PDB file of C-alpha atoms in Angstrom:
ATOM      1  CA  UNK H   1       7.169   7.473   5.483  1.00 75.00           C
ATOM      2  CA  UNK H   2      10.122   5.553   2.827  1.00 86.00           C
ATOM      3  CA  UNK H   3       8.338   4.381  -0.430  1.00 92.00           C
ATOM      4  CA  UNK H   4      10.175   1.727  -2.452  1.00 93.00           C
ATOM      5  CA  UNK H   5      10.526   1.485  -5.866  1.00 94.00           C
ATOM      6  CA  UNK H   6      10.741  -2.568  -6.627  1.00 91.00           C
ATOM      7  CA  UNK H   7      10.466  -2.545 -10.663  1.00 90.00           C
ATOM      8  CA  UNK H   8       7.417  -1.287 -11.764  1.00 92.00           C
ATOM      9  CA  UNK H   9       5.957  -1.055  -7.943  1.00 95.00           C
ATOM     10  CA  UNK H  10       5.656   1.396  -4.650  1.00 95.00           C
ATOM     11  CA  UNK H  11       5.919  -0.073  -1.371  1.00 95.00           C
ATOM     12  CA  UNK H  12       4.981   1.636   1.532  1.00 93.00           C
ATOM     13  CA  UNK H  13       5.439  -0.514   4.818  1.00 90.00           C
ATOM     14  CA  UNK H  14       3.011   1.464   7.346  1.00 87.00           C
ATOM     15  CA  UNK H  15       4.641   1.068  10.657  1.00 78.00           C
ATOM     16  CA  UNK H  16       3.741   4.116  12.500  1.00 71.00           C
ATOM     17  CA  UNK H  17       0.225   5.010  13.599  1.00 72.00           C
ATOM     18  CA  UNK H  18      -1.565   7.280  11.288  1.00 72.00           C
ATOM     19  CA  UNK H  19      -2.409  10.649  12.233  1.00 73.00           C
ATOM     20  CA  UNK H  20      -4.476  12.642   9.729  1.00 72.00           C
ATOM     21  CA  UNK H  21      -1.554  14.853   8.334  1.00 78.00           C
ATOM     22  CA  UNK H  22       0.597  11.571   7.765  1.00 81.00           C
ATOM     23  CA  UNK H  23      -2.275  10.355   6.075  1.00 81.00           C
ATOM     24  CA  UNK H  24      -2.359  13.515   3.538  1.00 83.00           C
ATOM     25  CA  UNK H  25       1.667  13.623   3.775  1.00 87.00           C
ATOM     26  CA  UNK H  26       1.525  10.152   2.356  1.00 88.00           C
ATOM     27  CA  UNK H  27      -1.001  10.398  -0.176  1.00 90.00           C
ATOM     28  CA  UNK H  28       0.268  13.349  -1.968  1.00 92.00           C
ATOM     29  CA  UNK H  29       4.225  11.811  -1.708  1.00 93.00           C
ATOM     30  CA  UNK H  30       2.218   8.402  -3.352  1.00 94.00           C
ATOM     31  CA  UNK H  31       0.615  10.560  -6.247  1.00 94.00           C
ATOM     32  CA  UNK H  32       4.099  12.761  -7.026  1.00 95.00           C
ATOM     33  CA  UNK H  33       6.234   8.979  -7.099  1.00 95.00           C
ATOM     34  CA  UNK H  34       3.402   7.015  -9.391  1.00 96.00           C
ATOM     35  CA  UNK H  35       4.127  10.116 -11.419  1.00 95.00           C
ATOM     36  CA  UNK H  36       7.986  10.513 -11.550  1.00 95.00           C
ATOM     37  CA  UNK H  37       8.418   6.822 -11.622  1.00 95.00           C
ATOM     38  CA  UNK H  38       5.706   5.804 -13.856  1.00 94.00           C
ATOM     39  CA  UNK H  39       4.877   2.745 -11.502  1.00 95.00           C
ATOM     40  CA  UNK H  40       1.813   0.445 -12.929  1.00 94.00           C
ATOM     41  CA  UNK H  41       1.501  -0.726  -8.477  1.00 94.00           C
ATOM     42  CA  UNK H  42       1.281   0.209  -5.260  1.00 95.00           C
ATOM     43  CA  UNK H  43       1.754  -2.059  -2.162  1.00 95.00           C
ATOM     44  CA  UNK H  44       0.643  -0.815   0.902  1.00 93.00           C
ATOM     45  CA  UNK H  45       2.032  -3.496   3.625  1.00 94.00           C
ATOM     46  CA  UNK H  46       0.025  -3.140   7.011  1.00 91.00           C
ATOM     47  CA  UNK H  47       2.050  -6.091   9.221  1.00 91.00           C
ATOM     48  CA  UNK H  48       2.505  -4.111  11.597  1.00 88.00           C
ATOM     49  CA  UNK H  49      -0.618  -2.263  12.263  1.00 86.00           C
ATOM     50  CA  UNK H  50      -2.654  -3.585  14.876  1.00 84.00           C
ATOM     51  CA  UNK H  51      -5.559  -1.079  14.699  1.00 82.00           C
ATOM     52  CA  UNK H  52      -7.696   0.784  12.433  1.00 83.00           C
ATOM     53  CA  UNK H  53     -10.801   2.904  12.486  1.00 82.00           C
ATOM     54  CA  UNK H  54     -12.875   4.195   9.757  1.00 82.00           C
ATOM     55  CA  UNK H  55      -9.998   6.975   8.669  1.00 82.00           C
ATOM     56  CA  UNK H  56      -7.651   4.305   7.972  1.00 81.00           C
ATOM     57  CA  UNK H  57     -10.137   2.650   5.430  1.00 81.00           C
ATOM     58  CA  UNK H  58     -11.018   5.310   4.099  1.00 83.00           C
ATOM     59  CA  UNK H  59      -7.445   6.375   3.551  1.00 84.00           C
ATOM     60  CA  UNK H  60      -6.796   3.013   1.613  1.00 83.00           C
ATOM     61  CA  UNK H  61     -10.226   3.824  -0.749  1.00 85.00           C
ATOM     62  CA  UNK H  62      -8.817   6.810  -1.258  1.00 88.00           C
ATOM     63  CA  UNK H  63      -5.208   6.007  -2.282  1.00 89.00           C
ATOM     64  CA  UNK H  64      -6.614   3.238  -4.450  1.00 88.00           C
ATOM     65  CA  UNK H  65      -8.446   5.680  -6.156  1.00 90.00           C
ATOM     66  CA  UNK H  66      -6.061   8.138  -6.477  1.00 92.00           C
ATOM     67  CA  UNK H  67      -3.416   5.420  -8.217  1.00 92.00           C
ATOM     68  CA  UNK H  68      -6.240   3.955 -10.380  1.00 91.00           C
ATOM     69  CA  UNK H  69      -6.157   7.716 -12.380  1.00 93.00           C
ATOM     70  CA  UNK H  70      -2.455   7.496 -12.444  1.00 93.00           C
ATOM     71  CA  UNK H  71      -3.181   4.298 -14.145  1.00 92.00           C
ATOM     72  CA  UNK H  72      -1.523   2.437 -11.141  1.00 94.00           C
ATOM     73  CA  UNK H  73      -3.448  -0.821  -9.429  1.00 93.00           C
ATOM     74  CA  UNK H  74      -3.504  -1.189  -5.351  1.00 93.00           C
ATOM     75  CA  UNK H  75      -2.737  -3.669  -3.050  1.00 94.00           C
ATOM     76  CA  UNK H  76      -3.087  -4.089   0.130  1.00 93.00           C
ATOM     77  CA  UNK H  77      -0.956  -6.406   2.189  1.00 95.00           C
ATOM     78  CA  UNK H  78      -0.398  -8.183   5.692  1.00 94.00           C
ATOM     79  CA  UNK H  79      -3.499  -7.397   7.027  1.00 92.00           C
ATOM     80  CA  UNK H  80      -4.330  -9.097  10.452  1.00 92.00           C
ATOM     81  CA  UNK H  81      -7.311 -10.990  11.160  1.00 92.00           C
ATOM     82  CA  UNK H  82      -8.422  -8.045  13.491  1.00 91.00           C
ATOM     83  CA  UNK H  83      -7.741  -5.440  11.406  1.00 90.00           C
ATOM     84  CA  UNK H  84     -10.252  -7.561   8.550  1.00 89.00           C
ATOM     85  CA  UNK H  85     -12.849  -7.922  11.238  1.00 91.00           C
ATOM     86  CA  UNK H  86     -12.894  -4.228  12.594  1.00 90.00           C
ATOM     87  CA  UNK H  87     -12.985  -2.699   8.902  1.00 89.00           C
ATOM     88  CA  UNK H  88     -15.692  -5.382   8.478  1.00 89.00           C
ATOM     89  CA  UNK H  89     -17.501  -3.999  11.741  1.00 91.00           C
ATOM     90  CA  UNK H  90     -16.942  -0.783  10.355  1.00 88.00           C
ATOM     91  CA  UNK H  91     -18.530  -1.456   7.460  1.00 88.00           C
ATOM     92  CA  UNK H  92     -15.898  -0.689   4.876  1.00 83.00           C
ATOM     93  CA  UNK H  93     -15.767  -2.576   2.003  1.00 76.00           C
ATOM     94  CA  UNK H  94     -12.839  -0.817   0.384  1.00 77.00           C
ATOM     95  CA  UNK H  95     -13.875  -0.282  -2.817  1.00 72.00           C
ATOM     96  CA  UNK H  96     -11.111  -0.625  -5.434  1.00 71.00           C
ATOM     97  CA  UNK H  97      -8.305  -1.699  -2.700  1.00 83.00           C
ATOM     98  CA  UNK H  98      -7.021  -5.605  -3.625  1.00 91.00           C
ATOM     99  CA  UNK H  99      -5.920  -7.194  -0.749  1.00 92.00           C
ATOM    100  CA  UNK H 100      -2.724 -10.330  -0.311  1.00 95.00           C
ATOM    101  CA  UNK H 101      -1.702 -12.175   2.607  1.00 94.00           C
ATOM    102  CA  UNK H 102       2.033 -10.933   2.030  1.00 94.00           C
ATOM    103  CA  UNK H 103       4.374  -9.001  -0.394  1.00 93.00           C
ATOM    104  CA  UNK H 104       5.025 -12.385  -2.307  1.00 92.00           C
ATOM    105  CA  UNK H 105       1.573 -12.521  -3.556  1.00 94.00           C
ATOM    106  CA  UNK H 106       1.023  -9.146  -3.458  1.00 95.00           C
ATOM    107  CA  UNK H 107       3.274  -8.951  -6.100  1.00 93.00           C
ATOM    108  CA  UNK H 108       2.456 -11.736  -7.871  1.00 93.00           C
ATOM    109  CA  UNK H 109      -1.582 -10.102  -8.064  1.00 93.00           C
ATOM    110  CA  UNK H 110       0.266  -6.820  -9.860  1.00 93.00           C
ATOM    111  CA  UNK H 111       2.379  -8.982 -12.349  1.00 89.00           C
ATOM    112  CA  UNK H 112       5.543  -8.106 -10.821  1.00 79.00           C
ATOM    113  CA  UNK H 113       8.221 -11.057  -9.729  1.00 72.00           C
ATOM    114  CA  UNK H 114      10.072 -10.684  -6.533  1.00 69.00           C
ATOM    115  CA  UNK H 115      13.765  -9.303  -7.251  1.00 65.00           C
ATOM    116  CA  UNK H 116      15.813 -12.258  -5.895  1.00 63.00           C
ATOM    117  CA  UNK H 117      19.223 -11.512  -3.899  1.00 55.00           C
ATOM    118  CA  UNK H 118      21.905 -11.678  -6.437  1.00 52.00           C
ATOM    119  CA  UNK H 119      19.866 -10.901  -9.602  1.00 48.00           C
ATOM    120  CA  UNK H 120      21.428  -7.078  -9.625  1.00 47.00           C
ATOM    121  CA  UNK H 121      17.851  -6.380  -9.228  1.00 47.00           C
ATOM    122  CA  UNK H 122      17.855  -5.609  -5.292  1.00 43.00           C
ATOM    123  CA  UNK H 123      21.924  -5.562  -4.232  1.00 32.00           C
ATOM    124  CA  UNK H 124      23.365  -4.036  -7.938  1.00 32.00           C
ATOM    125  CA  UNK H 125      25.638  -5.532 -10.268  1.00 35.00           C
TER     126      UNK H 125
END
């Protein structure tokens, strides 16, 4: 799974369904990047999941946690209405995970502005 460095911030765009040893795959490529890159954020966009179960939350808890001792904040964005009411059902409050409607403001709740086309931020000098 690709993780994005934008500034000072991971993004991970979850567009496959989980399985448990993506899950672990993930979390220790997340913990060796926050480290080599020094990133203060993670973004964890869910668009394009459709379902989750109790694994899934979890595996955001856990990733927030992880980040938090790597002195990195998490935030979750692009969650569905139906993914919010099943980890709801589920009772999962996930502790530590900040949530956006998008990357814009998912951003903008780490501190970190949007690179904008042309800035040599995203396409170079």
């Amino acid at each position: 799974m690709p993780i994005l460095k934008i500034g000072q911030v991971l993004l991970v765009s979850i567009q496959v369904d989980l399985q448990d040893q993506t899950v672990l795959a993930l979390q220790e490529d997340l913990a060796d990047r926050i480290v080599r890159t020094g990133a203060r954020g993670v973004i964890i966009d869910i668009t394009a999941v459709d379902i989750v179960d109790s694994f899934i939350g979890r595996m955001f808890a856990t990733i927030a946690s992880m980040s938090r001792l790597m002195d990195a904040e998490t935030v979750v964005v692009g969650m569905r209405p139906a993914v919010a009411i099943t980890l709801v059902e589920l009772g999962l409050s996930l502790g530590g995970v900040r949530t956006a409607l998008d990357l814009e403001k998912g951003m903008r709740l780490l501190g970190a502005p949007l690179p904008t086309i042309g800035s040599g931020a995203v396409d170079g000098p």
